[in-house]
Short mmCIF file of the C-alpha atoms (twelve columns), coordinates in Angstrom:
data_MODEL
# 
_entry.id   MODEL 
# 
loop_
_atom_site.group_PDB 
_atom_site.id 
_atom_site.type_symbol 
_atom_site.label_atom_id 
_atom_site.label_alt_id 
_atom_site.label_comp_id 
_atom_site.label_asym_id 
_atom_site.label_seq_id 
_atom_site.Cartn_x 
_atom_site.Cartn_y 
_atom_site.Cartn_z 
_atom_site.pdbx_PDB_model_num 
ATOM 1   C CA . MET A 1   -6.879  -15.205 8.435   1 
ATOM 2   C CA . ILE A 2   -6.834  -11.688 6.506   1 
ATOM 3   C CA . TRP A 3   -4.529  -11.557 3.001   1 
ATOM 4   C CA . PHE A 4   -3.686  -8.212  1.820   1 
ATOM 5   C CA . VAL A 5   -3.692  -8.595  -1.518  1 
ATOM 6   C CA . GLY A 6   -1.563  -6.163  -4.464  1 
ATOM 7   C CA . ALA A 7   -3.872  -6.551  -7.237  1 
ATOM 8   C CA . GLY A 8   -1.054  -5.466  -9.106  1 
ATOM 9   C CA . PRO A 9   -2.070  -2.578  -12.060 1 
ATOM 10  C CA . GLY A 10  -5.082  -3.542  -14.513 1 
ATOM 11  C CA . ALA A 11  -4.093  -6.255  -16.991 1 
ATOM 12  C CA . VAL A 12  -5.547  -9.759  -15.144 1 
ATOM 13  C CA . ASP A 13  -2.734  -11.638 -15.958 1 
ATOM 14  C CA . LEU A 14  -0.245  -9.211  -13.773 1 
ATOM 15  C CA . ILE A 15  -1.018  -10.554 -10.505 1 
ATOM 16  C CA . THR A 16  0.784   -12.873 -8.485  1 
ATOM 17  C CA . VAL A 17  0.322   -16.559 -8.696  1 
ATOM 18  C CA . ARG A 18  -0.122  -15.874 -4.955  1 
ATOM 19  C CA . GLY A 19  -2.684  -13.658 -5.759  1 
ATOM 20  C CA . GLN A 20  -3.794  -16.032 -7.803  1 
ATOM 21  C CA . GLU A 21  -4.221  -18.651 -5.190  1 
ATOM 22  C CA . LEU A 22  -5.426  -16.247 -2.087  1 
ATOM 23  C CA . LEU A 23  -8.222  -14.641 -4.585  1 
ATOM 24  C CA . GLN A 24  -9.786  -19.036 -6.112  1 
ATOM 25  C CA . ARG A 25  -9.668  -19.921 -1.792  1 
ATOM 26  C CA . ALA A 26  -10.830 -17.046 -0.450  1 
ATOM 27  C CA . ASP A 27  -14.208 -17.661 1.458   1 
ATOM 28  C CA . MET A 28  -14.646 -13.605 1.601   1 
ATOM 29  C CA . ILE A 29  -12.684 -10.803 -0.924  1 
ATOM 30  C CA . ILE A 30  -13.753 -6.571  -0.279  1 
ATOM 31  C CA . TYR A 31  -12.120 -5.047  -2.770  1 
ATOM 32  C CA . ALA A 32  -11.515 -1.506  -3.434  1 
ATOM 33  C CA . GLY A 33  -13.548 -1.041  -6.046  1 
ATOM 34  C CA . SER A 34  -12.460 2.396   -8.021  1 
ATOM 35  C CA . LEU A 35  -9.843  1.213   -8.460  1 
ATOM 36  C CA . VAL A 36  -8.991  -2.388  -9.406  1 
ATOM 37  C CA . ASN A 37  -9.757  -4.424  -12.559 1 
ATOM 38  C CA . PRO A 38  -13.873 -6.280  -10.941 1 
ATOM 39  C CA . ALA A 39  -12.947 -8.934  -13.650 1 
ATOM 40  C CA . LEU A 40  -10.220 -10.315 -11.172 1 
ATOM 41  C CA . LEU A 41  -13.345 -10.780 -9.451  1 
ATOM 42  C CA . GLN A 42  -14.199 -14.018 -11.915 1 
ATOM 43  C CA . LEU A 43  -11.374 -15.703 -10.298 1 
ATOM 44  C CA . ALA A 44  -13.479 -16.154 -6.245  1 
ATOM 45  C CA . GLY A 45  -15.225 -18.855 -5.633  1 
ATOM 46  C CA . GLU A 46  -18.994 -19.372 -6.552  1 
ATOM 47  C CA . SER A 47  -20.313 -19.580 -2.151  1 
ATOM 48  C CA . CYS A 48  -17.382 -16.974 -2.214  1 
ATOM 49  C CA . GLU A 49  -18.891 -13.066 -0.291  1 
ATOM 50  C CA . ILE A 50  -17.967 -9.828  -2.154  1 
ATOM 51  C CA . TYR A 51  -18.405 -6.516  -1.204  1 
ATOM 52  C CA . ASN A 52  -17.115 -3.566  -2.611  1 
ATOM 53  C CA . SER A 53  -15.144 -1.118  -0.528  1 
ATOM 54  C CA . ALA A 54  -16.047 2.280   -2.621  1 
ATOM 55  C CA . GLU A 55  -19.350 2.780   -1.106  1 
ATOM 56  C CA . MET A 56  -18.093 1.598   2.510   1 
ATOM 57  C CA . THR A 57  -15.734 3.112   5.601   1 
ATOM 58  C CA . LEU A 58  -13.051 2.111   7.319   1 
ATOM 59  C CA . ASP A 59  -15.097 0.366   9.935   1 
ATOM 60  C CA . GLU A 60  -17.574 -1.125  7.835   1 
ATOM 61  C CA . VAL A 61  -15.015 -2.663  6.457   1 
ATOM 62  C CA . LEU A 62  -12.942 -3.781  9.612   1 
ATOM 63  C CA . GLU A 63  -16.996 -4.929  10.830  1 
ATOM 64  C CA . ARG A 64  -16.893 -7.053  7.755   1 
ATOM 65  C CA . MET A 65  -13.720 -8.376  8.818   1 
ATOM 66  C CA . ARG A 66  -14.305 -9.260  11.829  1 
ATOM 67  C CA . ASP A 67  -17.399 -11.117 11.417  1 
ATOM 68  C CA . GLY A 68  -16.058 -13.279 8.692   1 
ATOM 69  C CA . ASN A 69  -12.520 -14.091 10.825  1 
ATOM 70  C CA . ALA A 70  -15.850 -14.757 13.561  1 
ATOM 71  C CA . ARG A 71  -16.858 -17.407 10.948  1 
ATOM 72  C CA . GLY A 72  -13.710 -18.665 9.929   1 
ATOM 73  C CA . LEU A 73  -13.583 -17.584 6.637   1 
ATOM 74  C CA . GLU A 74  -10.133 -16.935 4.614   1 
ATOM 75  C CA . ILE A 75  -10.610 -13.336 3.247   1 
ATOM 76  C CA . VAL A 76  -9.128  -11.300 1.627   1 
ATOM 77  C CA . ARG A 77  -8.153  -7.241  0.296   1 
ATOM 78  C CA . LEU A 78  -7.435  -6.404  -2.389  1 
ATOM 79  C CA . HIS A 79  -6.043  -3.589  -3.088  1 
ATOM 80  C CA . THR A 80  -4.874  -1.350  -6.711  1 
ATOM 81  C CA . GLY A 81  -1.748  -1.791  -7.729  1 
ATOM 82  C CA . ASP A 82  0.751   -3.192  -4.649  1 
ATOM 83  C CA . PRO A 83  -0.985  -2.027  -1.509  1 
ATOM 84  C CA . SER A 84  2.549   -0.508  0.429   1 
ATOM 85  C CA . LEU A 85  1.263   2.183   -2.038  1 
ATOM 86  C CA . TYR A 86  -1.482  4.725   -1.358  1 
ATOM 87  C CA . GLY A 87  -3.449  1.469   -0.186  1 
ATOM 88  C CA . ALA A 88  -4.651  3.221   3.457   1 
ATOM 89  C CA . MET A 89  -3.507  -0.162  4.563   1 
ATOM 90  C CA . ARG A 90  -1.154  0.246   6.876   1 
ATOM 91  C CA . GLU A 91  -5.183  1.978   9.183   1 
ATOM 92  C CA . GLN A 92  -6.905  -1.416  8.553   1 
ATOM 93  C CA . ILE A 93  -3.473  -3.395  9.794   1 
ATOM 94  C CA . ASP A 94  -3.823  -1.717  13.403  1 
ATOM 95  C CA . LYS A 95  -7.081  -2.521  13.670  1 
ATOM 96  C CA . LEU A 96  -6.751  -5.574  12.727  1 
ATOM 97  C CA . GLU A 97  -3.787  -6.203  15.571  1 
ATOM 98  C CA . GLU A 98  -6.162  -4.651  18.132  1 
ATOM 99  C CA . LEU A 99  -8.705  -6.175  17.257  1 
ATOM 100 C CA . GLY A 100 -6.148  -9.964  17.974  1 
ATOM 101 C CA . ILE A 101 -6.607  -11.003 14.100  1 
ATOM 102 C CA . PRO A 102 -4.008  -12.659 11.944  1 
ATOM 103 C CA . CYS A 103 -2.923  -10.632 8.964   1 
ATOM 104 C CA . GLN A 104 -0.933  -10.637 5.820   1 
ATOM 105 C CA . ILE A 105 0.119   -9.027  3.402   1 
ATOM 106 C CA . CYS A 106 1.155   -10.224 -1.181  1 
ATOM 107 C CA . PRO A 107 3.155   -7.553  -2.649  1 
ATOM 108 C CA . GLY A 108 1.548   -5.892  -6.176  1 
ATOM 109 C CA . VAL A 109 2.510   -4.775  -10.005 1 
ATOM 110 C CA . SER A 110 2.640   -1.124  -8.670  1 
ATOM 111 C CA . SER A 111 1.447   0.564   -11.211 1 
ATOM 112 C CA . PHE A 112 3.901   3.089   -11.818 1 
ATOM 113 C CA . CYS A 113 6.294   -0.401  -13.442 1 
ATOM 114 C CA . GLY A 114 3.114   -1.098  -15.585 1 
ATOM 115 C CA . ALA A 115 3.472   2.591   -16.609 1 
ATOM 116 C CA . ALA A 116 7.411   2.044   -17.039 1 
ATOM 117 C CA . ALA A 117 6.676   -0.563  -18.843 1 
ATOM 118 C CA . ALA A 118 4.257   1.009   -21.319 1 
ATOM 119 C CA . LEU A 119 6.317   3.463   -22.134 1 
ATOM 120 C CA . GLN A 120 9.870   1.080   -22.573 1 
ATOM 121 C CA . ALA A 121 11.400  3.507   -20.513 1 
ATOM 122 C CA . GLU A 122 14.138  2.762   -17.589 1 
ATOM 123 C CA . TYR A 123 13.611  5.409   -15.164 1 
ATOM 124 C CA . THR A 124 17.431  5.292   -13.233 1 
ATOM 125 C CA . LEU A 125 19.955  5.776   -16.698 1 
ATOM 126 C CA . PRO A 126 23.732  5.877   -15.905 1 
ATOM 127 C CA . GLY A 127 24.544  9.502   -16.669 1 
ATOM 128 C CA . LEU A 128 21.479  10.975  -15.703 1 
ATOM 129 C CA . THR A 129 19.239  9.595   -12.027 1 
ATOM 130 C CA . GLN A 130 19.352  6.843   -9.766  1 
ATOM 131 C CA . SER A 131 16.952  7.549   -7.621  1 
ATOM 132 C CA . VAL A 132 13.448  8.319   -8.517  1 
ATOM 133 C CA . ILE A 133 11.014  9.480   -6.098  1 
ATOM 134 C CA . ILE A 134 7.351   8.744   -6.271  1 
ATOM 135 C CA . THR A 135 5.005   11.751  -4.439  1 
ATOM 136 C CA . ARG A 136 1.643   12.942  -5.208  1 
ATOM 137 C CA . ALA A 137 0.548   17.145  -5.905  1 
ATOM 138 C CA . GLU A 138 -1.278  18.397  -2.593  1 
ATOM 139 C CA . GLY A 139 -4.770  17.997  -2.526  1 
ATOM 140 C CA . ARG A 140 -6.980  17.707  -0.073  1 
ATOM 141 C CA . THR A 141 -4.861  15.496  1.565   1 
ATOM 142 C CA . LYS A 142 -2.055  17.205  2.449   1 
ATOM 143 C CA . VAL A 143 1.337   16.392  2.074   1 
ATOM 144 C CA . PRO A 144 4.138   16.893  4.893   1 
ATOM 145 C CA . GLU A 145 5.650   20.587  4.124   1 
ATOM 146 C CA . ARG A 146 9.339   19.128  3.530   1 
ATOM 147 C CA . GLU A 147 7.594   16.521  0.830   1 
ATOM 148 C CA . HIS A 148 5.476   19.843  -0.875  1 
ATOM 149 C CA . LEU A 149 6.569   19.838  -4.878  1 
ATOM 150 C CA . GLY A 150 8.675   22.573  -5.198  1 
ATOM 151 C CA . HIS A 151 10.774  21.210  -2.459  1 
ATOM 152 C CA . LEU A 152 10.977  17.648  -4.239  1 
ATOM 153 C CA . ALA A 153 12.062  19.234  -7.493  1 
ATOM 154 C CA . VAL A 154 15.538  20.276  -6.076  1 
ATOM 155 C CA . HIS A 155 16.485  17.271  -6.566  1 
ATOM 156 C CA . GLY A 156 16.144  16.993  -10.915 1 
ATOM 157 C CA . CYS A 157 15.918  12.815  -10.980 1 
ATOM 158 C CA . THR A 158 13.417  10.802  -11.980 1 
ATOM 159 C CA . MET A 159 9.255   11.550  -10.452 1 
ATOM 160 C CA . VAL A 160 6.436   9.467   -10.453 1 
ATOM 161 C CA . LEU A 161 3.199   11.164  -9.919  1 
ATOM 162 C CA . PHE A 162 0.330   9.229   -8.259  1 
ATOM 163 C CA . LEU A 163 -2.975  11.281  -7.331  1 
ATOM 164 C CA . SER A 164 -2.400  14.195  -8.886  1 
ATOM 165 C CA . THR A 165 -3.806  14.148  -12.880 1 
ATOM 166 C CA . GLY A 166 -6.508  16.814  -11.830 1 
ATOM 167 C CA . LEU A 167 -3.990  19.145  -10.744 1 
ATOM 168 C CA . LEU A 168 -1.900  19.649  -12.993 1 
ATOM 169 C CA . SER A 169 -1.219  23.816  -13.802 1 
ATOM 170 C CA . HIS A 170 -0.187  23.705  -9.912  1 
ATOM 171 C CA . VAL A 171 2.370   20.101  -10.660 1 
ATOM 172 C CA . LYS A 172 4.073   22.108  -13.188 1 
ATOM 173 C CA . ARG A 173 4.402   25.175  -11.553 1 
ATOM 174 C CA . GLU A 174 6.171   23.183  -8.903  1 
ATOM 175 C CA . LEU A 175 8.385   21.277  -10.402 1 
ATOM 176 C CA . LEU A 176 9.044   24.505  -13.086 1 
ATOM 177 C CA . THR A 177 10.551  26.078  -9.378  1 
ATOM 178 C CA . GLY A 178 13.124  23.419  -8.918  1 
ATOM 179 C CA . ALA A 179 15.789  21.768  -11.354 1 
ATOM 180 C CA . TYR A 180 12.779  21.032  -13.755 1 
ATOM 181 C CA . ARG A 181 12.577  22.709  -17.577 1 
ATOM 182 C CA . GLU A 182 10.060  23.500  -19.528 1 
ATOM 183 C CA . ASP A 183 11.613  20.927  -22.763 1 
ATOM 184 C CA . THR A 184 11.984  18.555  -19.865 1 
ATOM 185 C CA . PRO A 185 9.922   15.243  -21.449 1 
ATOM 186 C CA . CYS A 186 7.446   13.889  -19.505 1 
ATOM 187 C CA . ALA A 187 5.107   11.456  -20.007 1 
ATOM 188 C CA . ILE A 188 0.525   10.778  -19.163 1 
ATOM 189 C CA . VAL A 189 -0.321  7.469   -18.872 1 
ATOM 190 C CA . TYR A 190 -3.689  6.681   -18.156 1 
ATOM 191 C CA . LYS A 191 -4.604  2.977   -16.329 1 
ATOM 192 C CA . ALA A 192 -1.811  1.555   -16.975 1 
ATOM 193 C CA . THR A 193 -1.489  -1.752  -18.805 1 
ATOM 194 C CA . TRP A 194 -5.889  -1.995  -19.128 1 
ATOM 195 C CA . GLU A 195 -6.871  -2.602  -22.213 1 
ATOM 196 C CA . GLU A 196 -8.381  0.577   -22.329 1 
ATOM 197 C CA . GLU A 197 -4.302  2.510   -21.776 1 
ATOM 198 C CA . LYS A 198 -3.648  5.736   -22.322 1 
ATOM 199 C CA . ILE A 199 -0.198  6.690   -23.065 1 
ATOM 200 C CA . VAL A 200 0.211   10.877  -24.150 1 
ATOM 201 C CA . ARG A 201 4.236   11.585  -24.604 1 
ATOM 202 C CA . GLY A 202 4.980   15.494  -24.411 1 
ATOM 203 C CA . THR A 203 7.192   18.188  -22.436 1 
ATOM 204 C CA . LEU A 204 6.276   19.857  -18.681 1 
ATOM 205 C CA . GLY A 205 5.652   22.994  -20.110 1 
ATOM 206 C CA . ARG A 206 2.393   21.654  -22.067 1 
ATOM 207 C CA . LEU A 207 1.813   19.286  -19.541 1 
ATOM 208 C CA . PRO A 208 -1.462  20.691  -18.263 1 
ATOM 209 C CA . GLU A 209 -2.691  21.033  -22.223 1 
ATOM 210 C CA . MET A 210 -1.569  16.837  -22.355 1 
ATOM 211 C CA . ALA A 211 -4.648  15.626  -20.506 1 
ATOM 212 C CA . ALA A 212 -6.725  18.371  -21.386 1 
ATOM 213 C CA . GLU A 213 -6.607  17.497  -24.814 1 
ATOM 214 C CA . ASN A 214 -6.296  13.625  -24.059 1 
ATOM 215 C CA . ASP A 215 -9.816  14.718  -21.316 1 
ATOM 216 C CA . ILE A 216 -7.338  12.867  -19.021 1 
ATOM 217 C CA . THR A 217 -9.207  13.662  -15.597 1 
ATOM 218 C CA . LYS A 218 -8.344  11.125  -13.034 1 
ATOM 219 C CA . THR A 219 -6.452  7.268   -13.194 1 
ATOM 220 C CA . ALA A 220 -3.517  7.964   -14.467 1 
ATOM 221 C CA . LEU A 221 0.162   8.264   -13.635 1 
ATOM 222 C CA . VAL A 222 2.288   11.577  -14.350 1 
ATOM 223 C CA . LEU A 223 6.329   11.030  -15.446 1 
ATOM 224 C CA . VAL A 224 8.203   13.407  -14.849 1 
ATOM 225 C CA . GLY A 225 12.476  13.651  -16.755 1 
ATOM 226 C CA . ASP A 226 15.305  13.258  -18.314 1 
ATOM 227 C CA . PHE A 227 15.227  9.648   -18.245 1 
ATOM 228 C CA . LEU A 228 12.532  9.978   -21.383 1 
ATOM 229 C CA . GLY A 229 14.408  11.316  -23.185 1 
ATOM 230 C CA . ASP A 230 17.217  10.568  -25.770 1 
ATOM 231 C CA . ASP A 231 20.994  11.198  -24.237 1 
ATOM 232 C CA . TYR A 232 22.089  8.844   -20.879 1 
ATOM 233 C CA . GLU A 233 25.791  6.559   -20.440 1 
ATOM 234 C CA . LEU A 234 25.146  2.848   -21.100 1 
ATOM 235 C CA . SER A 235 25.750  0.814   -18.540 1 
ATOM 236 C CA . ARG A 236 29.297  -0.052  -16.986 1 
ATOM 237 C CA . LEU A 237 28.745  -3.715  -16.066 1 
ATOM 238 C CA . TYR A 238 28.837  -5.361  -19.366 1 
ATOM 239 C CA . ALA A 239 30.964  -2.098  -20.632 1 
ATOM 240 C CA . PRO A 240 34.125  -4.841  -22.071 1 
ATOM 241 C CA . ASP A 241 37.039  -3.483  -19.647 1 
ATOM 242 C CA . PHE A 242 34.611  -3.771  -16.699 1 
ATOM 243 C CA . SER A 243 35.281  -6.540  -14.103 1 
ATOM 244 C CA . THR A 244 33.160  -8.898  -12.126 1 
ATOM 245 C CA . GLU A 245 33.407  -11.572 -9.848  1 
ATOM 246 C CA . TYR A 246 31.610  -13.264 -12.908 1 
ATOM 247 C CA . ARG A 247 34.036  -11.623 -16.336 1 
ATOM 248 C CA . LYS A 248 37.221  -11.342 -16.214 1 
ATOM 249 C CA . GLY A 249 37.151  -7.280  -17.893 1 
ATOM 250 C CA . LYS A 250 39.563  -6.747  -20.517 1 
ATOM 251 C CA . ASP A 251 42.157  -4.316  -21.629 1 
ATOM 252 C CA . GLN A 252 41.033  -2.017  -24.016 1 
ATOM 253 C CA . ASN A 253 44.182  -0.640  -25.083 1 
# 
């Protein structure tokens, strides 16, 4: 059995209980060494075989999985955050299916959740935005034309950008063609939830300078939107005149 496990955003204690148990009983772990906190590997048993996929090709990863499965090993493929986001998981699962090797997924806490926690922010605020766009700027990995930042920017909602820290001049230029402004609040969160975590706040107009001044070039999320500002409406759910199936609203007259 192959388990695809989300390692969480960085902090060792933010892996799920299930993920922790899977690591503890694994006979083989293949982990994303460029992003996963190596301290998580301390959960593995002494006899566990451990491989760093950052040094491997897809075929080499699959060969390790096939070999381990043939030997009856319990295998964990450890991905950063949640493997459903930029995890290159689908291509592995499809190949495993072709080989007749069963697999399951253990979800993890994504770094975009860790970044919000670090900022003590709520992505969806009444009166401002009820939508979150999770995307990336186009670099060496292409983005579909319809998903270029300039097209997505028309919505002006909360935006979280992965894998874009080295492209911030492009990000700024594209977002300003839409509903975002020079003074739209933004933040860069470097290694959210890690001990090395760094938070930089500012406005979209200074986004490239914010990263340069703080020597942030990778392993960071960029968050843009008015949810980082101070103005928003209170939730109607807890308004005294708002009725739910659990509570009858009171007449305010």
